[in-house]
Amino acid sequence: MTAPGRAGRAGEGDLSHLIQELSMSLSVWLITIGAVLVLLVLDFLITRKPHEVSLREALGWSAFYLALPLAFGVWIWASQGQQRGVEYYTGYLVEKSLSVDNLFVFIILLSSFAVPTAQRQRVLLIGVAGALIMRGAFIAIGAELIASVSWAFLLFGGVLLVTAVKVLRDARSGHHGVDVDDLRSVRLVRKLLPGASVTTVVVAAILGTDLVFAIDSVPAVYGITGDPYLVFATNAFALLGLRALYFVLEGALAKLVHLGFGLAAILGFIGVKLVLHWAHGVWPGVPTVPTLASLAVILGILATVTVTSLVASSRAERMPTAETGDLERV
């Protein structure tokens, strides 16, 4: 039997340990949010003078925003273990894949409104800042749902499955389903501010699409990890690199003709994974999908659609040449 004094000292020790853990967790959150804000401010300072972004500049910043999350993942792996490291890298891969789909929509919006090339990175950056705020809110809501609602994973899984069907439908039709005149954000700004500048309307449209993408992307990462901190980190790193990635992929995105099919498959896969996770909590015999297996599946899907897209684009480029040659011979 434990003496009262020892029990008291043990209880005090447990409480002290808990307070220390909470303090460390809060510190990590504050440091991470502070670092994200510093990077965002740095981007705003860099883009304060409008200019056309060269491919060299875009590649340099893209490399930086790729190296940064990869190095962060090394720290996660080393300090918190392999499982958390795999969860982080898998979540980041999912977010980066979905952010490429965002770029398709951004290209359509910026081209439809004829935004000058020199102004585009500032417009994109405002959109990124707004997206970070919205993602933060959705991550907090998602964490609260997971903690308090037993069927939250079923809800998230259903959202992703519905989204997967929509993305697949858009991919089969050959477009992303964006008509700028039909966007609610655009109609609202034009109604409230009839004389609004093109930049204001475009920013509103980008923020509106960011809101839609947040509804999909946050549940997708919660399908990989239940840790709100990792969900925030993966979202933040994926979004911060969008400005530079836009100018790198602006011309190349047209060649990724099968990307929509790949994203539909990824969203569908994670949706099923979330439903299985919920079902496992109700019926323990239901299998779940390990994070490492998820990483392998997602990498396999992305590799497959990239290869098939490049092959299809190459064939499409050769076809007119071949037809012209046949006509000349006739």
PDB file of N, CA and C in Angstrom, residues 5-21:
ATOM      1  N   GLY A   5       1.875  10.291   1.666  1.00  0.00           N
ATOM      2  CA  GLY A   5       2.861  11.279   1.240  1.00  0.00           C
ATOM      3  C   GLY A   5       3.408  10.972  -0.134  1.00  0.00           C
ATOM      4  N   ARG A   6       3.676   9.658  -0.371  1.00  0.00           N
ATOM      5  CA  ARG A   6       4.215   9.265  -1.675  1.00  0.00           C
ATOM      6  C   ARG A   6       3.172   9.462  -2.765  1.00  0.00           C
ATOM      7  N   ALA A   7       1.889   9.087  -2.428  1.00  0.00           N
ATOM      8  CA  ALA A   7       0.819   9.265  -3.407  1.00  0.00           C
ATOM      9  C   ALA A   7       0.680  10.736  -3.785  1.00  0.00           C
ATOM     10  N   GLY A   8       0.775  11.585  -2.758  1.00  0.00           N
ATOM     11  CA  GLY A   8       0.670  13.022  -3.014  1.00  0.00           C
ATOM     12  C   GLY A   8       1.788  13.514  -3.893  1.00  0.00           C
ATOM     13  N   ARG A   9       3.022  13.028  -3.591  1.00  0.00           N
ATOM     14  CA  ARG A   9       4.163  13.457  -4.395  1.00  0.00           C
ATOM     15  C   ARG A   9       4.052  12.937  -5.821  1.00  0.00           C
ATOM     16  N   ALA A  10       3.519  11.667  -5.986  1.00  0.00           N
ATOM     17  CA  ALA A  10       3.352  11.114  -7.324  1.00  0.00           C
ATOM     18  C   ALA A  10       2.336  11.923  -8.121  1.00  0.00           C
ATOM     19  N   GLY A  11       1.207  12.284  -7.416  1.00  0.00           N
ATOM     20  CA  GLY A  11       0.177  13.077  -8.075  1.00  0.00           C
ATOM     21  C   GLY A  11       0.704  14.427  -8.502  1.00  0.00           C
ATOM     22  N   GLU A  12       1.495  15.052  -7.636  1.00  0.00           N
ATOM     23  CA  GLU A  12       2.086  16.342  -7.974  1.00  0.00           C
ATOM     24  C   GLU A  12       3.042  16.206  -9.162  1.00  0.00           C
ATOM     25  N   GLY A  13       3.761  15.068  -9.188  1.00  0.00           N
ATOM     26  CA  GLY A  13       4.691  14.841 -10.294  1.00  0.00           C
ATOM     27  C   GLY A  13       3.960  14.658 -11.608  1.00  0.00           C
ATOM     28  N   ASP A  14       2.828  13.904 -11.581  1.00  0.00           N
ATOM     29  CA  ASP A  14       2.042  13.701 -12.797  1.00  0.00           C
ATOM     30  C   ASP A  14       1.466  15.027 -13.291  1.00  0.00           C
ATOM     31  N   LEU A  15       0.969  15.836 -12.343  1.00  0.00           N
ATOM     32  CA  LEU A  15       0.405  17.128 -12.724  1.00  0.00           C
ATOM     33  C   LEU A  15       1.479  18.033 -13.316  1.00  0.00           C
ATOM     34  N   SER A  16       2.645  18.017 -12.709  1.00  0.00           N
ATOM     35  CA  SER A  16       3.756  18.828 -13.211  1.00  0.00           C
ATOM     36  C   SER A  16       4.166  18.385 -14.616  1.00  0.00           C
ATOM     37  N   HIS A  17       4.186  17.057 -14.827  1.00  0.00           N
ATOM     38  CA  HIS A  17       4.546  16.522 -16.140  1.00  0.00           C
ATOM     39  C   HIS A  17       3.513  16.933 -17.186  1.00  0.00           C
ATOM     40  N   LEU A  18       2.224  16.884 -16.813  1.00  0.00           N
ATOM     41  CA  LEU A  18       1.155  17.265 -17.737  1.00  0.00           C
ATOM     42  C   LEU A  18       1.264  18.746 -18.105  1.00  0.00           C
ATOM     43  N   ILE A  19       1.499  19.585 -17.098  1.00  0.00           N
ATOM     44  CA  ILE A  19       1.646  21.028 -17.359  1.00  0.00           C
ATOM     45  C   ILE A  19       2.833  21.288 -18.282  1.00  0.00           C
ATOM     46  N   GLN A  20       3.919  20.536 -18.066  1.00  0.00           N
ATOM     47  CA  GLN A  20       5.100  20.699 -18.901  1.00  0.00           C
ATOM     48  C   GLN A  20       4.807  20.308 -20.348  1.00  0.00           C
ATOM     49  N   GLU A  21       4.067  19.194 -20.525  1.00  0.00           N
ATOM     50  CA  GLU A  21       3.717  18.753 -21.876  1.00  0.00           C
ATOM     51  C   GLU A  21       2.833  19.773 -22.580  1.00  0.00           C
TER      52      GLU A  21
END
